Short mmCIF file of C-alpha atoms in Angstrom, two decimals:
data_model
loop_
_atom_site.label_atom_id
_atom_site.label_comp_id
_atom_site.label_asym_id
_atom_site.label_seq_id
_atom_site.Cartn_x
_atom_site.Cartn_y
_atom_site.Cartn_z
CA UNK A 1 0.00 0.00 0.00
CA UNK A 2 1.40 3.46 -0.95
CA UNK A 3 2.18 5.68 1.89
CA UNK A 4 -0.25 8.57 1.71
CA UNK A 5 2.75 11.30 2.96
CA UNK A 6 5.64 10.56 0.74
CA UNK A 7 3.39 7.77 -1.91
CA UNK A 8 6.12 5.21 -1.17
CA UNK A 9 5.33 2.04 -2.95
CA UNK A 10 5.34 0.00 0.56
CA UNK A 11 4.78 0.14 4.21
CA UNK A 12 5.52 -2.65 7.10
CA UNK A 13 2.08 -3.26 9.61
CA UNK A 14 3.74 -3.19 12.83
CA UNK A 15 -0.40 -3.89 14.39
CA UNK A 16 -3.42 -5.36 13.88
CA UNK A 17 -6.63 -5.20 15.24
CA UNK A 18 -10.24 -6.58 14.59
CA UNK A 19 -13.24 -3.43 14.44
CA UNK A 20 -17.00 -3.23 14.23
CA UNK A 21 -17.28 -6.29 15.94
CA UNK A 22 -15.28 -8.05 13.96
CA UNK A 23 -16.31 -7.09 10.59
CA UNK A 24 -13.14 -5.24 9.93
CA UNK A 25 -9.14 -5.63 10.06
CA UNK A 26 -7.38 -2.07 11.80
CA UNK A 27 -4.08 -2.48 10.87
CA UNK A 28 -1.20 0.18 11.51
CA UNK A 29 1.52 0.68 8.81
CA UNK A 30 4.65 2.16 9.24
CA UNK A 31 6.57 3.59 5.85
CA UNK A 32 10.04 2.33 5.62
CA UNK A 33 10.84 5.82 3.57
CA UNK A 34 9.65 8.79 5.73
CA UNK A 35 9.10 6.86 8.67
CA UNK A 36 5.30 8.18 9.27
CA UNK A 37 2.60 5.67 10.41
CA UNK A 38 -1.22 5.45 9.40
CA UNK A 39 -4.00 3.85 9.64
CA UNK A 40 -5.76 1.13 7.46
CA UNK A 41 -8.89 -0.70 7.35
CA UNK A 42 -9.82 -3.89 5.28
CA UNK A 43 -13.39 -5.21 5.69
CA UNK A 44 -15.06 -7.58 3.44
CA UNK A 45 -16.75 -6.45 0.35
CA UNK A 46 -20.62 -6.87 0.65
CA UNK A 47 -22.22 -6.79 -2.67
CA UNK A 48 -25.34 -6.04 -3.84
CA UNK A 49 -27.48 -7.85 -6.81
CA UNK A 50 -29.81 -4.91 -9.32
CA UNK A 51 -32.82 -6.14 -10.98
CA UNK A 52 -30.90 -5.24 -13.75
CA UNK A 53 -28.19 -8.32 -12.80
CA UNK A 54 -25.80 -5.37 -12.22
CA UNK A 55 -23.59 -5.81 -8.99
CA UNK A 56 -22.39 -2.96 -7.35
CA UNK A 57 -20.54 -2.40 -3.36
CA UNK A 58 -22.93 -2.04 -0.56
CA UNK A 59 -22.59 1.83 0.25
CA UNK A 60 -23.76 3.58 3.38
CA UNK A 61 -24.32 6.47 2.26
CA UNK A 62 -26.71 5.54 -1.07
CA UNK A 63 -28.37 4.01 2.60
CA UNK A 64 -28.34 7.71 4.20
CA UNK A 65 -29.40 9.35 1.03
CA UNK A 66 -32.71 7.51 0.18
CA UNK A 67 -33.75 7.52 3.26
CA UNK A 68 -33.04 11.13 4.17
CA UNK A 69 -35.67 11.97 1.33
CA UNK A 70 -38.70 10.38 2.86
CA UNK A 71 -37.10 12.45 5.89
CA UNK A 72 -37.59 15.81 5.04
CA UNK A 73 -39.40 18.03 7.14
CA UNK A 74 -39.06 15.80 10.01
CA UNK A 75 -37.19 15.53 13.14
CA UNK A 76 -34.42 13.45 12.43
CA UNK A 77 -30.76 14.05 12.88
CA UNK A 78 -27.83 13.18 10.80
CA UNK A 79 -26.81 11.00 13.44
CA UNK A 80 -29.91 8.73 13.58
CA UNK A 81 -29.33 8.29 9.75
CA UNK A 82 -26.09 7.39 10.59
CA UNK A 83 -27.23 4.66 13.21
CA UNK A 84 -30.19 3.27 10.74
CA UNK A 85 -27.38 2.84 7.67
CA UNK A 86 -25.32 0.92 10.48
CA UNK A 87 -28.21 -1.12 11.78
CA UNK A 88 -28.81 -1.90 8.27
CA UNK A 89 -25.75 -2.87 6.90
CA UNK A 90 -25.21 -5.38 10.47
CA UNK A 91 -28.81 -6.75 9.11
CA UNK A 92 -27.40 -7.68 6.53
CA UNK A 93 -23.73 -8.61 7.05
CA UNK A 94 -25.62 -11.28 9.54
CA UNK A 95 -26.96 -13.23 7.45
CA UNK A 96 -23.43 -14.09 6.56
CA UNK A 97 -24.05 -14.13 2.22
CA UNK A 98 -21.23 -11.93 0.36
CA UNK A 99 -24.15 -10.45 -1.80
CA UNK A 100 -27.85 -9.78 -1.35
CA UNK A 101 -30.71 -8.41 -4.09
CA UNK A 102 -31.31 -4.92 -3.45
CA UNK A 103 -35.25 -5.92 -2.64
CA UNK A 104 -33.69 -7.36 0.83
CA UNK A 105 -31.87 -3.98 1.20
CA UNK A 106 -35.10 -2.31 1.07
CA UNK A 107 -36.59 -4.59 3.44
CA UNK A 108 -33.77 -4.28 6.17
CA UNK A 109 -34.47 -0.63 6.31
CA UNK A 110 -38.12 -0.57 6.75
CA UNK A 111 -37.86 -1.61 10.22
CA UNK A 112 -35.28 0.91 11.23
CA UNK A 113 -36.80 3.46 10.15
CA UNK A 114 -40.81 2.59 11.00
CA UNK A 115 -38.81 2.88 14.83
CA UNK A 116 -36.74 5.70 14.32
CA UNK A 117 -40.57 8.17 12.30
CA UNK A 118 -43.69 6.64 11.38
CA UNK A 119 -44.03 9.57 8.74
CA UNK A 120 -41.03 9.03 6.69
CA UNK A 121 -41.78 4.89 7.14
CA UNK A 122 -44.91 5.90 5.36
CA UNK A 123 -43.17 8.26 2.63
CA UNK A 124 -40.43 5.47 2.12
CA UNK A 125 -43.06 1.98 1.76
CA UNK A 126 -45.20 4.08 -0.24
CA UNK A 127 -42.32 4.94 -2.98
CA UNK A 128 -40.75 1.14 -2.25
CA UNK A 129 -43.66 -0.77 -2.20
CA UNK A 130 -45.50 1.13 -5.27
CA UNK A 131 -48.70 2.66 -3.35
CA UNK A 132 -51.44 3.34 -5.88
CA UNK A 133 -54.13 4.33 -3.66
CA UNK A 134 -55.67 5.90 -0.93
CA UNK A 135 -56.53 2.29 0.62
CA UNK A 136 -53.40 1.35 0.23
CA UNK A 137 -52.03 3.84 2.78
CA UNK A 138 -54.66 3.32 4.90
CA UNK A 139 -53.56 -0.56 5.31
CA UNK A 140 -50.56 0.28 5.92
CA UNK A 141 -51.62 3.05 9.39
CA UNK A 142 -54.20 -0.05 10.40
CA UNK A 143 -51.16 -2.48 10.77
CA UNK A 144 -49.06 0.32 12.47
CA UNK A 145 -51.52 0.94 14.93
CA UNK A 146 -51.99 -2.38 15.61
CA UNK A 147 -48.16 -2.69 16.08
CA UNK A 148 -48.69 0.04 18.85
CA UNK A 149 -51.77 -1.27 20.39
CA UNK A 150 -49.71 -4.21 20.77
CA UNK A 151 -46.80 -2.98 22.07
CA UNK A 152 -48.36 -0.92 24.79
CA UNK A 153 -50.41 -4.50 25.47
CA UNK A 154 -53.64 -3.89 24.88
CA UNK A 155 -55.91 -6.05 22.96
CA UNK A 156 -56.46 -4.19 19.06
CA UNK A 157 -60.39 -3.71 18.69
CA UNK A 158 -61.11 -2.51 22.19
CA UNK A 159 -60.95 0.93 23.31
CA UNK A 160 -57.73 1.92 25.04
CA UNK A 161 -57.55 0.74 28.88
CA UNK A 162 -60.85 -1.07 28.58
CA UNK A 163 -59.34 -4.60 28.34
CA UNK A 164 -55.17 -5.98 28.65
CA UNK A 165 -53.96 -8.17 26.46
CA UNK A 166 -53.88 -11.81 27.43
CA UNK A 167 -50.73 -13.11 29.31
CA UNK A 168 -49.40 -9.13 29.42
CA UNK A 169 -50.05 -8.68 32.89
CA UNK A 170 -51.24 -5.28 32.54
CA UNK A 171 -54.45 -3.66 34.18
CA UNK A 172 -56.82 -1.18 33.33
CA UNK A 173 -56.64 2.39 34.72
CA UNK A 174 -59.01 2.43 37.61
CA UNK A 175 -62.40 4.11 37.34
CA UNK A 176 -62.95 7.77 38.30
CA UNK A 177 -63.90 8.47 41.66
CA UNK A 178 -67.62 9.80 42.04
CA UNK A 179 -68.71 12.55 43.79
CA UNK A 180 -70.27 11.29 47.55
CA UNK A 181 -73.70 11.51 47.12
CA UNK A 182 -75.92 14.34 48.30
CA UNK A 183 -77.67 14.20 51.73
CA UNK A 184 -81.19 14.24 51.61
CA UNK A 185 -83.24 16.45 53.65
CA UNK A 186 -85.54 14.80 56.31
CA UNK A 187 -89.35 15.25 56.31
CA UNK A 188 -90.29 17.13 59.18
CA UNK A 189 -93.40 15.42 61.15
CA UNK A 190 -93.15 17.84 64.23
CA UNK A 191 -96.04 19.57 64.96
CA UNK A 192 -96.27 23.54 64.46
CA UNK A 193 -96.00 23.68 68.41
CA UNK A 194 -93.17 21.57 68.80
CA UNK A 195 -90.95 23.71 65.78
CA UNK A 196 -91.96 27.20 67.58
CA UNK A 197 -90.38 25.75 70.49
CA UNK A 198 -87.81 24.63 68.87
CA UNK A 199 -86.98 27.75 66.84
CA UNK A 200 -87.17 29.97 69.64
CA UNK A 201 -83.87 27.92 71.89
#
């Protein structure tokens, strides 16, 4: 490898060290000409299949880019882009195959991102999936509310707190307290006599 300071034809690695959990090689060189060290990093070349049978290298940032479209206007940083790229790419990498159709690339990041804004989800399965209708977005929100009814353990169908989910363990919010009823104001049997008396102590 050429030394990037003096572009010496060769360098000795005096180190090496796995990364990313062991998906890349660190290795530190040392130029035999100037002397300088840097840094290198080998990691295996994933590779993804077109429809059009064209391979190309997995990229990150093609990632970043497609989905920071179905992104816009929302809040979402440049760092949780950068997480989602990474969480896809591991997705991926784990399945332990050297090259993938791009059709699984666009399923590995629909789960990411339906976490990370239900909005842009939306944006992104509508363009990936080839929405053509109205209904066809409304299928979608039914099965993400569903998703949330069920995470938050409530059975989907009832209204929220009226009945838990079997086997969650969860109860529902106790009833509001009523107001103690009103007392109720006694007939008075006394005769006239008796209240003059009464009124006058």
């Amino acid at each position: 490898m050429y030394c990037p300071f003096c572009r010496h034809p060769d360098s000795r690695v005096i180190d090496s060290r796995t990364a990313e959990d062991g998906a890349a090689i660190r290795r530190r060189r040392s130029c035999p000409a100037c002397g300088r060290r840097f840094t290198t990093q080998e990691t295996v070349i994933l590779m993804v299949a077109k429809r059009s049978g064209v391979t190309e290298p997995f990229n990150r940032d093609k990632i970043i880019r497609g989905v920071q479209r179905a992104c816009q206007g929302r809040p979402v940083t440049e760092d949780q882009l950068a997480i989602l790229a990474q969480r896809v790419e591991d997705a991926i990498r784990s399945r332990g195959s050297g090259e993938v159709p791009s059709h699984e690339v666009g399923l590995a990041i629909l789960g990411p991102l339906r976490e990370l804004d239900e909005v842009a989800y939306l944006r992104f399965a509508s363009v990936y999936r080839g929405f053509e209708s109205l209904a066809d977005f409304e299928e979608e929100i039914a099965g993400l509310r569903r998703e949330r009814a069920r995470d938050r353990g409530w059975v989907a169908g009832d209204t929220e707190g009226s009945r838990p989910a079997p086997g969650t363990g969860a109860s529902p919010p106790p009833p509001a307290e009523q107001p103690p009823p009103a007392a109720k104001e006694l007939p008075d049997n006394r005769e006239p006599a008796d209240r003059e008396r009464a009124g006058t102590r």
